[in-house]
Short mmCIF file of C-alpha atoms in Angstrom, two decimals:
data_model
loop_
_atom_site.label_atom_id
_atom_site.label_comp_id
_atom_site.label_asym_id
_atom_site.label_seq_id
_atom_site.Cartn_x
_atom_site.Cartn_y
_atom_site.Cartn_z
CA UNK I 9 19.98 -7.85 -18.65
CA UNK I 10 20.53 -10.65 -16.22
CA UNK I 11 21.83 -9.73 -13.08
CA UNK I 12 23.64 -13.10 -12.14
CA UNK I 13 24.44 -14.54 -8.34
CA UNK I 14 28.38 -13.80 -9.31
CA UNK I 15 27.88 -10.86 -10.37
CA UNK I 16 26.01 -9.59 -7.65
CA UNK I 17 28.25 -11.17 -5.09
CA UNK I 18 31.13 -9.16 -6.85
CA UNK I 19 29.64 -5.95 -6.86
CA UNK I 20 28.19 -6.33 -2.91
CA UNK I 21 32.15 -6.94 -2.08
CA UNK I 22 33.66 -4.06 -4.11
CA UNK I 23 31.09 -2.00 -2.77
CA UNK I 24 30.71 -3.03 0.54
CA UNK I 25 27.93 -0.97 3.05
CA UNK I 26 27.29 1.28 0.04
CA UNK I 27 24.75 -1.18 -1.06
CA UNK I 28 23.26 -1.35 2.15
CA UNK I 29 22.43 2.26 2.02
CA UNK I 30 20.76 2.84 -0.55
CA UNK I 31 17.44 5.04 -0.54
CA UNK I 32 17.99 8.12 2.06
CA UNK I 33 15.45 6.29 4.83
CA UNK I 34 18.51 4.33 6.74
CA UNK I 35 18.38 1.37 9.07
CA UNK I 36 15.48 2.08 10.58
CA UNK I 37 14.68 1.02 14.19
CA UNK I 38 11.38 0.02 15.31
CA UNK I 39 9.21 -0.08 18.37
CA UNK I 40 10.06 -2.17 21.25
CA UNK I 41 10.44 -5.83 20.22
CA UNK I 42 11.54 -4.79 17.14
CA UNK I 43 14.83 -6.94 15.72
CA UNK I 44 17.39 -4.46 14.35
CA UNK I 45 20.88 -4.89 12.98
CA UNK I 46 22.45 -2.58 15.70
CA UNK I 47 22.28 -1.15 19.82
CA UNK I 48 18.63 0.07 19.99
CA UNK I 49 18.49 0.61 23.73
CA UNK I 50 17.89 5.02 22.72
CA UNK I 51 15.93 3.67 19.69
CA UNK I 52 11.44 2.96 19.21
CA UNK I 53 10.53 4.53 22.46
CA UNK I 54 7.08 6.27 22.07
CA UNK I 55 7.10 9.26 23.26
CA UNK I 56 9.17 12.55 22.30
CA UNK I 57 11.52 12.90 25.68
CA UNK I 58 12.05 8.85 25.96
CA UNK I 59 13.49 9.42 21.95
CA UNK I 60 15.53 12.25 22.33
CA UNK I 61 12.70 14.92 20.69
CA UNK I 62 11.56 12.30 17.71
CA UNK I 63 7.90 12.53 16.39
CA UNK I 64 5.50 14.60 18.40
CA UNK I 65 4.39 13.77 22.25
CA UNK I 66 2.74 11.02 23.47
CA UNK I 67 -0.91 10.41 22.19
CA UNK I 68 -3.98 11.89 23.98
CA UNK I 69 -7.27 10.11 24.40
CA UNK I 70 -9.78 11.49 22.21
CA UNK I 71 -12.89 12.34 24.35
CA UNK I 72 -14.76 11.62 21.06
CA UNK I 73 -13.48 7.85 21.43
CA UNK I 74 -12.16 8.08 17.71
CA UNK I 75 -9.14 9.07 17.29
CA UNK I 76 -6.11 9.82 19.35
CA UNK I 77 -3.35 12.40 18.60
CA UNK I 78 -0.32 14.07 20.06
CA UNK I 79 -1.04 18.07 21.68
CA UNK I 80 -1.86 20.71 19.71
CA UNK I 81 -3.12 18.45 16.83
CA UNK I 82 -6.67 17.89 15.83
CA UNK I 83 -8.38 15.77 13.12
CA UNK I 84 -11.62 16.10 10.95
CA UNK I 85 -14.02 13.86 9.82
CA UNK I 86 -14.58 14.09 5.87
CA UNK I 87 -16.40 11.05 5.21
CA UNK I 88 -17.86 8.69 7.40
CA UNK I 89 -19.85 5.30 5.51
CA UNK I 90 -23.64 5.30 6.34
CA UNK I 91 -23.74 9.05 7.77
CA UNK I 92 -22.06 11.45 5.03
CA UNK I 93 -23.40 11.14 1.07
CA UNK I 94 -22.44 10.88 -2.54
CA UNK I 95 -23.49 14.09 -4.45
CA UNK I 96 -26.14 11.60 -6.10
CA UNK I 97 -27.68 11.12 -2.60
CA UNK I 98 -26.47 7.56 -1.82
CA UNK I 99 -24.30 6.98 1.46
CA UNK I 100 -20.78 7.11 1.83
CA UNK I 101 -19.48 3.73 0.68
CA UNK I 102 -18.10 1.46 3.84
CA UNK I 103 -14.16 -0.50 4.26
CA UNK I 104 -12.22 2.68 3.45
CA UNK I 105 -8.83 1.50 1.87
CA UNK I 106 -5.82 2.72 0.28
CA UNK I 107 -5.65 6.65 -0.92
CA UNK I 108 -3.64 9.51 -2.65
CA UNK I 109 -3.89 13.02 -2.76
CA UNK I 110 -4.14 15.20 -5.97
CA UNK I 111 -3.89 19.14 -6.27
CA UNK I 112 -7.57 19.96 -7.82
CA UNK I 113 -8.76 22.91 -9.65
CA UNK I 114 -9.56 26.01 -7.84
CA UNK I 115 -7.17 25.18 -4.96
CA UNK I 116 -9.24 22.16 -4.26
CA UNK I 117 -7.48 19.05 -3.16
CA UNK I 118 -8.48 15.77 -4.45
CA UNK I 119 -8.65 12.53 -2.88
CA UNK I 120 -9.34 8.85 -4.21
CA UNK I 121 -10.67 6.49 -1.74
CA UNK I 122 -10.63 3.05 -2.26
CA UNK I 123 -13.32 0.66 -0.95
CA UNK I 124 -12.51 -2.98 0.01
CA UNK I 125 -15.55 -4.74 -0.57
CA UNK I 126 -15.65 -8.33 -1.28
CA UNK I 127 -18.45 -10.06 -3.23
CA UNK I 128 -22.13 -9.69 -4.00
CA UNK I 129 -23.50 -6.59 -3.15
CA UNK I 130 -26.17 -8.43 -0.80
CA UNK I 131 -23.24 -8.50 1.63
CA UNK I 132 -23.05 -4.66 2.45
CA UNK I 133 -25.02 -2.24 3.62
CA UNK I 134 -23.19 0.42 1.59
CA UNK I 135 -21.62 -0.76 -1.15
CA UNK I 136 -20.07 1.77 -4.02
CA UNK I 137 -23.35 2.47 -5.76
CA UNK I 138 -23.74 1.34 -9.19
CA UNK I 139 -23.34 4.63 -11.15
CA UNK I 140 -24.55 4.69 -14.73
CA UNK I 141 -21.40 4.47 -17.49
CA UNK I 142 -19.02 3.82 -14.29
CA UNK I 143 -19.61 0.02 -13.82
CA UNK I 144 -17.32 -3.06 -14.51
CA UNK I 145 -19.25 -6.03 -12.95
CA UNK I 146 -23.23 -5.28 -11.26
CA UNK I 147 -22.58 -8.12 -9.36
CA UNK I 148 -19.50 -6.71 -7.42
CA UNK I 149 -19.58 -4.84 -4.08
CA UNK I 150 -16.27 -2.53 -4.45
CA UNK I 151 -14.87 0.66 -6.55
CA UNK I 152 -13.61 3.83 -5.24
CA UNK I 153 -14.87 7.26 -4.67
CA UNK I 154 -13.38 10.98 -5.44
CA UNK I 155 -13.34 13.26 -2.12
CA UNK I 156 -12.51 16.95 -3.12
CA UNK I 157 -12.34 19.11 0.00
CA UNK I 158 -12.89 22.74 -1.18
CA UNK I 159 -10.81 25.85 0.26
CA UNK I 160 -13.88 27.02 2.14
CA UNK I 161 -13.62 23.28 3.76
CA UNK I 162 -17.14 22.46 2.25
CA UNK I 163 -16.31 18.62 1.13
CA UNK I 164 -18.27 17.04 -2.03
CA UNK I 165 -17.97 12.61 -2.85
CA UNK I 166 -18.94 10.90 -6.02
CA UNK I 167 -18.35 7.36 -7.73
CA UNK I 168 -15.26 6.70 -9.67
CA UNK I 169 -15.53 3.43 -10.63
CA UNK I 170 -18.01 0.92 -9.46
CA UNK I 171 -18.68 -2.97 -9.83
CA UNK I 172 -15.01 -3.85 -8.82
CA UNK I 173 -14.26 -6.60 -5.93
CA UNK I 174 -11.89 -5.82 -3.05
CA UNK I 175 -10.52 -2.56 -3.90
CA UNK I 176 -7.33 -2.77 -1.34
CA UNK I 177 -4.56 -0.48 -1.52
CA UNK I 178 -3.44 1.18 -5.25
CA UNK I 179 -1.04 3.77 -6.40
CA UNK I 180 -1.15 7.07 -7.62
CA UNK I 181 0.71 7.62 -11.23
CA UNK I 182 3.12 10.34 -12.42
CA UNK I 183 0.36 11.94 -14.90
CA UNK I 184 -2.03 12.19 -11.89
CA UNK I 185 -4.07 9.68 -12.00
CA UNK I 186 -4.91 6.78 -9.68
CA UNK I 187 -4.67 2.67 -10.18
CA UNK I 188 -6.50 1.19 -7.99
CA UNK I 189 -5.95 -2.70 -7.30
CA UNK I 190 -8.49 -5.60 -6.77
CA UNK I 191 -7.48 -7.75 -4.25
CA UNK I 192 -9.87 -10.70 -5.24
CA UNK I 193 -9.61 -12.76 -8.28
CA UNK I 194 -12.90 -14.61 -8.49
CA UNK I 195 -13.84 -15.59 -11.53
CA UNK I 196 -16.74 -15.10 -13.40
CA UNK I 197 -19.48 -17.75 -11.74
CA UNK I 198 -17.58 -17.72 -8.81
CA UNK I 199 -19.97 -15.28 -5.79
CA UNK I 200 -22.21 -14.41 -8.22
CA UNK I 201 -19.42 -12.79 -10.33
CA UNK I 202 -20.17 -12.07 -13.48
CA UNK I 203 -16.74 -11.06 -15.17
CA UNK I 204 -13.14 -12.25 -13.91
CA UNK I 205 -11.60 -9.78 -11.59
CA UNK I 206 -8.20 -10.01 -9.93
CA UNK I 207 -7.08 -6.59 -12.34
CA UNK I 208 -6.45 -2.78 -11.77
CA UNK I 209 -7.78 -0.35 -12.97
CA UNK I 210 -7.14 3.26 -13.63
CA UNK I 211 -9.38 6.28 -12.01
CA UNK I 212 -8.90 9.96 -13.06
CA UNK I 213 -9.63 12.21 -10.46
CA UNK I 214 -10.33 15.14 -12.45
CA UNK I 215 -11.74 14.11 -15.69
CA UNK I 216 -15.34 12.16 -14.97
CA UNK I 217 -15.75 11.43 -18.48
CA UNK I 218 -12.17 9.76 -18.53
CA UNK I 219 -13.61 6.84 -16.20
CA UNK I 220 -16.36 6.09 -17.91
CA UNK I 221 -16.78 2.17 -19.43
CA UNK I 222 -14.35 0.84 -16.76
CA UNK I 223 -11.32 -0.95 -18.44
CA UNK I 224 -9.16 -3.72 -16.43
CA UNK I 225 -5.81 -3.27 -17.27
CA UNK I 226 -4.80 -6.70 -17.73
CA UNK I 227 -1.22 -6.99 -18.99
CA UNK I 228 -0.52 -6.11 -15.11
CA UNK I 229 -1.72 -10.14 -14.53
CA UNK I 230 -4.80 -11.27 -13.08
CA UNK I 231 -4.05 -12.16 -8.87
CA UNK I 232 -5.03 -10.82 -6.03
CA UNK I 233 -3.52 -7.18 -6.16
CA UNK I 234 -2.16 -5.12 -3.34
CA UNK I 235 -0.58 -1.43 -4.46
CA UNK I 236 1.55 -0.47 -7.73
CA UNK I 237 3.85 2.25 -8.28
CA UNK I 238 5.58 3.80 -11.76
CA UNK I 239 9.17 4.60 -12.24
CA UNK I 240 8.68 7.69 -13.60
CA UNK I 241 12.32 7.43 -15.34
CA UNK I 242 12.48 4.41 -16.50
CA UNK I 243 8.71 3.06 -16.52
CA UNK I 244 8.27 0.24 -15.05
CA UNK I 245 5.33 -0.61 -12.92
CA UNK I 246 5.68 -2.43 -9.47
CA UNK I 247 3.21 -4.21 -8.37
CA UNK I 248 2.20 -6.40 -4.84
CA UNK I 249 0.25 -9.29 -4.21
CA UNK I 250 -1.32 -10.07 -0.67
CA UNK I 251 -1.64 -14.18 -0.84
CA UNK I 252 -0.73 -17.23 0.47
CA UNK I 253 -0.20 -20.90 0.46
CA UNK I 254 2.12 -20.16 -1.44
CA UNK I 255 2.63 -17.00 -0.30
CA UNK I 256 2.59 -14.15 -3.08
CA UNK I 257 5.05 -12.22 -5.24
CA UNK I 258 6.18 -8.58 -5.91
CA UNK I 259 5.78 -7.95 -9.68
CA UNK I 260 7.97 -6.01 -12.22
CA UNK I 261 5.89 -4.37 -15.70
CA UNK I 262 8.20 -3.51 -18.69
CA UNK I 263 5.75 -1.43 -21.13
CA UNK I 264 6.54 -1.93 -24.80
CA UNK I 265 9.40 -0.40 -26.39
CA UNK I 266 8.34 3.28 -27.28
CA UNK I 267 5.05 3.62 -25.15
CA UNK I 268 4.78 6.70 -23.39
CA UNK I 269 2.50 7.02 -20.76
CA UNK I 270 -0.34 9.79 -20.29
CA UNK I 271 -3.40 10.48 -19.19
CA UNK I 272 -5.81 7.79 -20.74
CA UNK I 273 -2.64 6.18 -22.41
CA UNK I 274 -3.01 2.45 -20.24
CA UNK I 275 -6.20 1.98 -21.78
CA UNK I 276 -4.92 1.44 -25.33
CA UNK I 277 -2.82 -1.06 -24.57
CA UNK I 278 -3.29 -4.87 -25.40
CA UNK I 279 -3.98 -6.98 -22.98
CA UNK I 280 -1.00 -8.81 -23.37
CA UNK I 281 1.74 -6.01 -23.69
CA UNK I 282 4.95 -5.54 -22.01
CA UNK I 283 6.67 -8.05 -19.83
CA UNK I 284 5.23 -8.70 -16.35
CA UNK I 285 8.16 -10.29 -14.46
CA UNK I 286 8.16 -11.61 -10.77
CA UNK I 287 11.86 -11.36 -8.46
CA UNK I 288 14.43 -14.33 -7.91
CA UNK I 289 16.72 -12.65 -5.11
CA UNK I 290 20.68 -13.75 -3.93
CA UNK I 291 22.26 -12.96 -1.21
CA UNK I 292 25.97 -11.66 -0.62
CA UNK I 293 26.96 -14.73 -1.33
CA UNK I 294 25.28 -15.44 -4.31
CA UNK I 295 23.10 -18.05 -2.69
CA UNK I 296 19.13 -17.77 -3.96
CA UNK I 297 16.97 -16.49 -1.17
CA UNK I 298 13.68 -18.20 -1.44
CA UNK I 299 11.61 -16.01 0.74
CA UNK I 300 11.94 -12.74 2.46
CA UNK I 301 11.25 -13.71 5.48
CA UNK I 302 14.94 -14.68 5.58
CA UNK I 303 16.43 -11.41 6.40
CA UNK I 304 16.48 -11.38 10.02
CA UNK I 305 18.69 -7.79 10.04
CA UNK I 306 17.92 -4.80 9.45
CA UNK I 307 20.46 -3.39 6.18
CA UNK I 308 20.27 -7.54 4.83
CA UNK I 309 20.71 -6.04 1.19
CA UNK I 310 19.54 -8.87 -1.94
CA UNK I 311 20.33 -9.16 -5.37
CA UNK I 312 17.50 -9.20 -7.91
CA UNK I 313 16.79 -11.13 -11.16
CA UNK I 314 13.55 -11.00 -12.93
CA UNK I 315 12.08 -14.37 -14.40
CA UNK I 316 9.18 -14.04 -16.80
CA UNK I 317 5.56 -14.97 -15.47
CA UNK I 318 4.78 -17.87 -17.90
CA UNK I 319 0.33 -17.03 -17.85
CA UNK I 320 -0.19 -13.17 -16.51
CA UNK I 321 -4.11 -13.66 -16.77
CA UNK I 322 -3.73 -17.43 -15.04
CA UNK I 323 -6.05 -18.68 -17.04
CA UNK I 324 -6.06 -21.89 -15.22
CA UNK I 325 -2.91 -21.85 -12.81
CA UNK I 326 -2.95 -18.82 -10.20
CA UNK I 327 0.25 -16.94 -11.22
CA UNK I 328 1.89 -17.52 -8.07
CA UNK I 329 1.41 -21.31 -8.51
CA UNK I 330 2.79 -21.24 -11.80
CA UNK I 331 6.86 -21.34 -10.43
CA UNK I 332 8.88 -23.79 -8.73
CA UNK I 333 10.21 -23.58 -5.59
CA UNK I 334 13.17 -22.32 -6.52
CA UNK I 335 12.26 -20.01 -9.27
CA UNK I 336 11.49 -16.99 -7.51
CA UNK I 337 11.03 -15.39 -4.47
CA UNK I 338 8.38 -15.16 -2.38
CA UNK I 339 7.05 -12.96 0.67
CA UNK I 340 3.63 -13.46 2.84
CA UNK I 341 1.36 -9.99 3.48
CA UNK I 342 3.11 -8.37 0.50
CA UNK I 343 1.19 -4.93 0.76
CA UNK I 344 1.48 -1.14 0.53
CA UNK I 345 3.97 0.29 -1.65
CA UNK I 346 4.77 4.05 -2.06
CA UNK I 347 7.74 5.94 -4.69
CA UNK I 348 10.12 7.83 -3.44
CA UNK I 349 13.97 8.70 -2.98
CA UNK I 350 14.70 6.79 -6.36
CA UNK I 351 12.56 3.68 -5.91
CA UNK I 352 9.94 1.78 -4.45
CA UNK I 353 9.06 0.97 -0.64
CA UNK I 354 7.24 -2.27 -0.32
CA UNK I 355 5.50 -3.57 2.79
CA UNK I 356 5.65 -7.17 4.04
CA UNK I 357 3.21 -6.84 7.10
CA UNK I 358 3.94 -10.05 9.03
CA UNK I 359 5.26 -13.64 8.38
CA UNK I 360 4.16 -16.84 10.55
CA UNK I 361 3.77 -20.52 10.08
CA UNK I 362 3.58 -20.63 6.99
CA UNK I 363 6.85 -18.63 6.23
CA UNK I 364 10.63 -19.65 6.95
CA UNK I 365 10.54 -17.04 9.76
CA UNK I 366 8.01 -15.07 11.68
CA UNK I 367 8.34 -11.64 12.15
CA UNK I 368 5.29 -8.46 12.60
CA UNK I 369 6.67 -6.47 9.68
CA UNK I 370 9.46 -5.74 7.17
CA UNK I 371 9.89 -2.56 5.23
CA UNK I 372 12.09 -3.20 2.13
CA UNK I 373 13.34 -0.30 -0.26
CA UNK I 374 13.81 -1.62 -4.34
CA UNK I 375 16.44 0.66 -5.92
CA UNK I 376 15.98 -0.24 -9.84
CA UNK I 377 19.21 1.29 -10.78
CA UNK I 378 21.68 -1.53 -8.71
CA UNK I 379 18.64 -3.79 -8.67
CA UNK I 380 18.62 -4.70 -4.80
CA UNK I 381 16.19 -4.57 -2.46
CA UNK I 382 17.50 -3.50 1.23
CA UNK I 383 15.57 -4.30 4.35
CA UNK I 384 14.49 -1.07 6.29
CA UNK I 385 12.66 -2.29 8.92
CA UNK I 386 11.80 -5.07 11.06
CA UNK I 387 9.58 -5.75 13.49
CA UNK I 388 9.71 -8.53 15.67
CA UNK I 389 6.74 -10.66 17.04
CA UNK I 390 4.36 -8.37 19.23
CA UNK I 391 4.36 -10.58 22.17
CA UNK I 392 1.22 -8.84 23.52
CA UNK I 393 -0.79 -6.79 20.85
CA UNK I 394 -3.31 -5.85 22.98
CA UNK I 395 -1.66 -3.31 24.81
CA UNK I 396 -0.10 -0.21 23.46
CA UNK I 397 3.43 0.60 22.70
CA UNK I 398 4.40 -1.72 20.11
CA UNK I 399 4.06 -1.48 16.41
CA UNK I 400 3.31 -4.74 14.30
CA UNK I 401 1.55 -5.00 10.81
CA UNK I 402 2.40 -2.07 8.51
CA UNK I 403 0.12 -2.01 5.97
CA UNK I 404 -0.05 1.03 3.87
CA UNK I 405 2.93 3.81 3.54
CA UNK I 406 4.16 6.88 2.57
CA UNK I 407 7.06 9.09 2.20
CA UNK I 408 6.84 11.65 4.51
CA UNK I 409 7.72 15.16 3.51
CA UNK I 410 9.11 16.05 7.05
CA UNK I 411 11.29 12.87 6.46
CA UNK I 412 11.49 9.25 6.70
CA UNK I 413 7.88 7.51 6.65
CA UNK I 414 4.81 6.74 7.99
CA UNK I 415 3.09 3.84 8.02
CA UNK I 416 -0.52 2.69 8.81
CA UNK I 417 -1.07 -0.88 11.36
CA UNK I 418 -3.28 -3.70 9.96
CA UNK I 419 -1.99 -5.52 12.89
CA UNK I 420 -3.65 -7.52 15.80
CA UNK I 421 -5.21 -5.26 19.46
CA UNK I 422 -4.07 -1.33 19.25
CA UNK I 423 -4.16 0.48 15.41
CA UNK I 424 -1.55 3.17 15.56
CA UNK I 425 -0.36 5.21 12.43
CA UNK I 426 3.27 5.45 13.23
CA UNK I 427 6.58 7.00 11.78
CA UNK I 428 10.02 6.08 11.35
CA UNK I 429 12.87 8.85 11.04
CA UNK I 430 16.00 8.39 8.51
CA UNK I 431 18.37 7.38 10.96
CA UNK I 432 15.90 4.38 12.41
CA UNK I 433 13.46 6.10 15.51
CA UNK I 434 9.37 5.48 15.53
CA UNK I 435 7.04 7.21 17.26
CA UNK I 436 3.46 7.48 16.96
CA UNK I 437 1.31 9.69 15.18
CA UNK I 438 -2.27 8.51 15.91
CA UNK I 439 -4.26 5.72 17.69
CA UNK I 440 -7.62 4.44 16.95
CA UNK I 441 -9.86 4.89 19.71
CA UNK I 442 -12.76 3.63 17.77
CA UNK I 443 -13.77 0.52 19.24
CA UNK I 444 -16.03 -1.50 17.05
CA UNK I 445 -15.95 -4.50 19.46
CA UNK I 446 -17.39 -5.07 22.88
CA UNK I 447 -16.55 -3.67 26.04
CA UNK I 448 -15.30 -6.93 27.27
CA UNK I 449 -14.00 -8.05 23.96
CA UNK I 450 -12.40 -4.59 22.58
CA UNK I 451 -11.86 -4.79 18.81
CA UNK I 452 -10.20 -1.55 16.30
CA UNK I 453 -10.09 -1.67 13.16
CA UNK I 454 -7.07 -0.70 10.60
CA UNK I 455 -5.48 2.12 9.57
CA UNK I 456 -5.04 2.56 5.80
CA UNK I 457 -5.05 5.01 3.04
CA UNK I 458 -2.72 7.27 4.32
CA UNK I 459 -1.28 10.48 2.59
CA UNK I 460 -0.45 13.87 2.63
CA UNK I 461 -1.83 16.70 0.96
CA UNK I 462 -0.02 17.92 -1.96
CA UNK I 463 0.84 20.86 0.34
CA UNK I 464 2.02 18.66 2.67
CA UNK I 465 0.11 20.27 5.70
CA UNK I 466 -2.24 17.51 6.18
CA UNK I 467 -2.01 14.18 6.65
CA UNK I 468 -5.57 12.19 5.18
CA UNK I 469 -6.04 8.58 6.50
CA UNK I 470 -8.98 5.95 7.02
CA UNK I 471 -10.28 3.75 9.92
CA UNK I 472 -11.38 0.86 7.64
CA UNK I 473 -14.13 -0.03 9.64
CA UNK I 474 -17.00 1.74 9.94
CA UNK I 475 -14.90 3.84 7.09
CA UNK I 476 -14.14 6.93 7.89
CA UNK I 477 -11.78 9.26 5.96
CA UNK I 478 -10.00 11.63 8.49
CA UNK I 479 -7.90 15.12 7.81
CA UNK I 480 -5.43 15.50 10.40
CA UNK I 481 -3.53 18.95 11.17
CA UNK I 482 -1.03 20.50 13.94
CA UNK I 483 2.42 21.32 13.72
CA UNK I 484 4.41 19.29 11.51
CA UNK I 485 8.37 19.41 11.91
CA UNK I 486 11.08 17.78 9.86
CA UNK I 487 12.00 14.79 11.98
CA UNK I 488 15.32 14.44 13.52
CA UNK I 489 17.61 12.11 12.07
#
């Protein structure tokens, strides 16, 4: 059903702030130079006495030079690309990416690891190795391994799927399985390609034989993907795309009437089933909104409509091409998106030029029972990334079982992985002290992939580059509001 621009201007003045509420993370706050939609002068300092006992402590310097964390926490490496190997002997794959956490057998805990790895295999040292039944594409660089970390700590690593391009962030499903998105779509011919990619693809973490003869799933279109999530009541699939000029979409799957979903269950579908829909928002007002960019306070609440997406596999017209300027709307550095409270956080990490206005992060919150997406957070233009203290370019996220969330920086200078209480406080969690650059020229790579155990005692996330998958433990409290 069409949700019109009167009706949704009806409903957001009967209602009134309800809307602007929805999902139980608030208007958040963010760090300093953050835009918010209220007084933030107690609100985004670092440290736990500047925020009125928020988050943890200010950040130590790791002696190590990798990683930086508040007292009394500490962090272990579990794999590290070109030092740690694959049960078949190979090295740890390189350009750790997006993540999830599954409870194993044997009170193991699982982990699949994306690796972002873009074109021919020539290109990287340590690209996912080409395992025998577990390949899409020889030609391709990327694919994702399975980390299981064993009670006695011993950790093990194999291939789950290999042959993929650009394996960025993902989503983990309801039946406990992993999708894991390509973030590419050459074609075949194009970098020495030699099958179409742009397509997810699913990864059981349990079952080896499951993954074997690598399937793209491709009624969930052909662009270049960012993360998915299921509504486990009602189905759907969300889906991100990280593009530009013009800048890319947030997706909406219907599966076909009477499909239940399982384990192994995507794989029989046709490539063409369900509906794969992209957003036309409205404001208040009922005016269309043609790009997110617009919201410029924090609680901006929009309407959605879903139009149809005309070629999913864009045969010849990239899907994002394929709608007018005022057919839908539109968001740059569309990226990590994580379930929880009811619906789906999705991650815009920055807007410049090339959007209506700039900003160094947004944080919106779908609910898919009153159809609106509600801004969470903002962060304003990091006037000086180089030095530490402000937060810019959220990337990945999760929900946070000590409440709100936490977020991992693909921004520019410092790489923190941050949270954000309900009520609208940040503080950090760590800081990359990795520097991959030069003395003079200091460079540190993202943050991504982060997740908590299923326990939800330890908090897994990756340095991208050199790729390194770290466990980090201490004494995790639920967060003030």
């Amino acid at each position: 059903m069409s949700l019109s621009r009167r009706d949704f201007a009806r409903k957001s003045a009967i209602t009134g702030a309800g809307v602007a509420l929805a999902g139980s993370v608030g208007a958040l706050a963010t760090a300093p130079g953050a835009l918010a939609s209220y007084d933030t002068d107690s609100a985004g300092e670092e440290t736990a006495d500047a925020s009125g006992g928020v988050g943890y402590g200010p950040l130590v310097p790791d002696p190590k030079g990798i990683l930086a964390l508040p007292a009394g926490f500490e962090y272990r490496i579990l794999t590290y690309s070109g030092k740690t190997k694959l049960e078949s002997g190979e090295f740890t794959p390189s350009n750790h990416d997006g993540t999830a956490t599954f409870a194993g057998p044997r009170g193991t805990t699982l982990l699949v690891n994306n690796h972002e790895l873009k074109g021919p295999r020539a290109n990287w040292k340590y690209p996912v190795p080409l395992t025998e039944g577990l390949v899409y594409d020889p030609a391709a660089s990327g694919g994702c391994t399975v980390v299981e970390v064993r009670p006695d700590g011993q950790v093990a690593e194999w291939v789950g799927i290999a042959g993929t391009s650009t394996n960025c962030a993902g989503g983990s499903t309801p039946w406990g399985t992993w999708l894991t998105c390509e973030e590419n779509s050459d074609k075949a011919g194009v970098n020495g390609m030699t099958k179409d990619h742009g397509y997810v693809f699913e990864v059981d973490p349990v079952d080896r034989r499951a993954n074997r003869a690598p399937k793209p799933l491709k009624f969930f279109g052909r662009y270049d993907h960012e993360a998915v999530v299921i509504d486990p009541k009602r189905g759907h699939a969300y889906l991100t795309e990280d593009a530009s000029k013009p800048n890319g979409l947030f997706f909406r799957w219907t599966p076909p009437k009477g499909f239940e979903y399982g384990r192994g269950k995507l794989r029989t579908l046709a490539d063409d089933a369900g509906v794969l829909q992209a957003p036309k928002c409205y404001d208040s007002g009922g005016k269309f909104v043609d790009d997110l960019s617009r919201a410029a306070k924090i609680g901006t609440v929009y309407g959605v409509d879903w139009v149809d997406v005309p070629d999913r596999d864009a045969k010849t017209v990239a899907v994002r091409q394929q709608f007018g300027a005022d057919e839908i709307t539109r968001a740059r550095k569309l990226e990590g998106m994580w379930w929880g409270d009811g619906g789906a956080y999705i991650v815009s990490s920055y807007a410049r030029e090339e959007s209506p206005v700039q900003h160094d992060g947004q944080v919106w919150f779908y609910d898919p029972k009153r159809r609106t997406l509600t801004l969470k957070v903002l962060l304003g233009v990091n006037p000086d990334p180089s030095v530490d203290g402000a937060f810019d370019g959220p990337d990945n996220i999760t929900v946070s079982p000590y409440g709100g969330l936490v977020l991992a920086e693909d921004g520019e200078g410092v790489s923190h992985l941050f949270g954000a209480t309900d009520s609208g406080r940040t503080y950090p969690i760590a800081r990359n002290d990795l520097n991959v650059g030069t003395e003079e020229e200091p460079e540190y790579s993202e943050f991504a992939g982060v997740t908590f155990s299923p326990d939800g005692r330890t908090l897994f996330a990756n340095i991208q580059d050199p790729g390194i998958l770290v466990a980090i433990t201490g004494p995790w409290k639920r967060q003030l509001r």
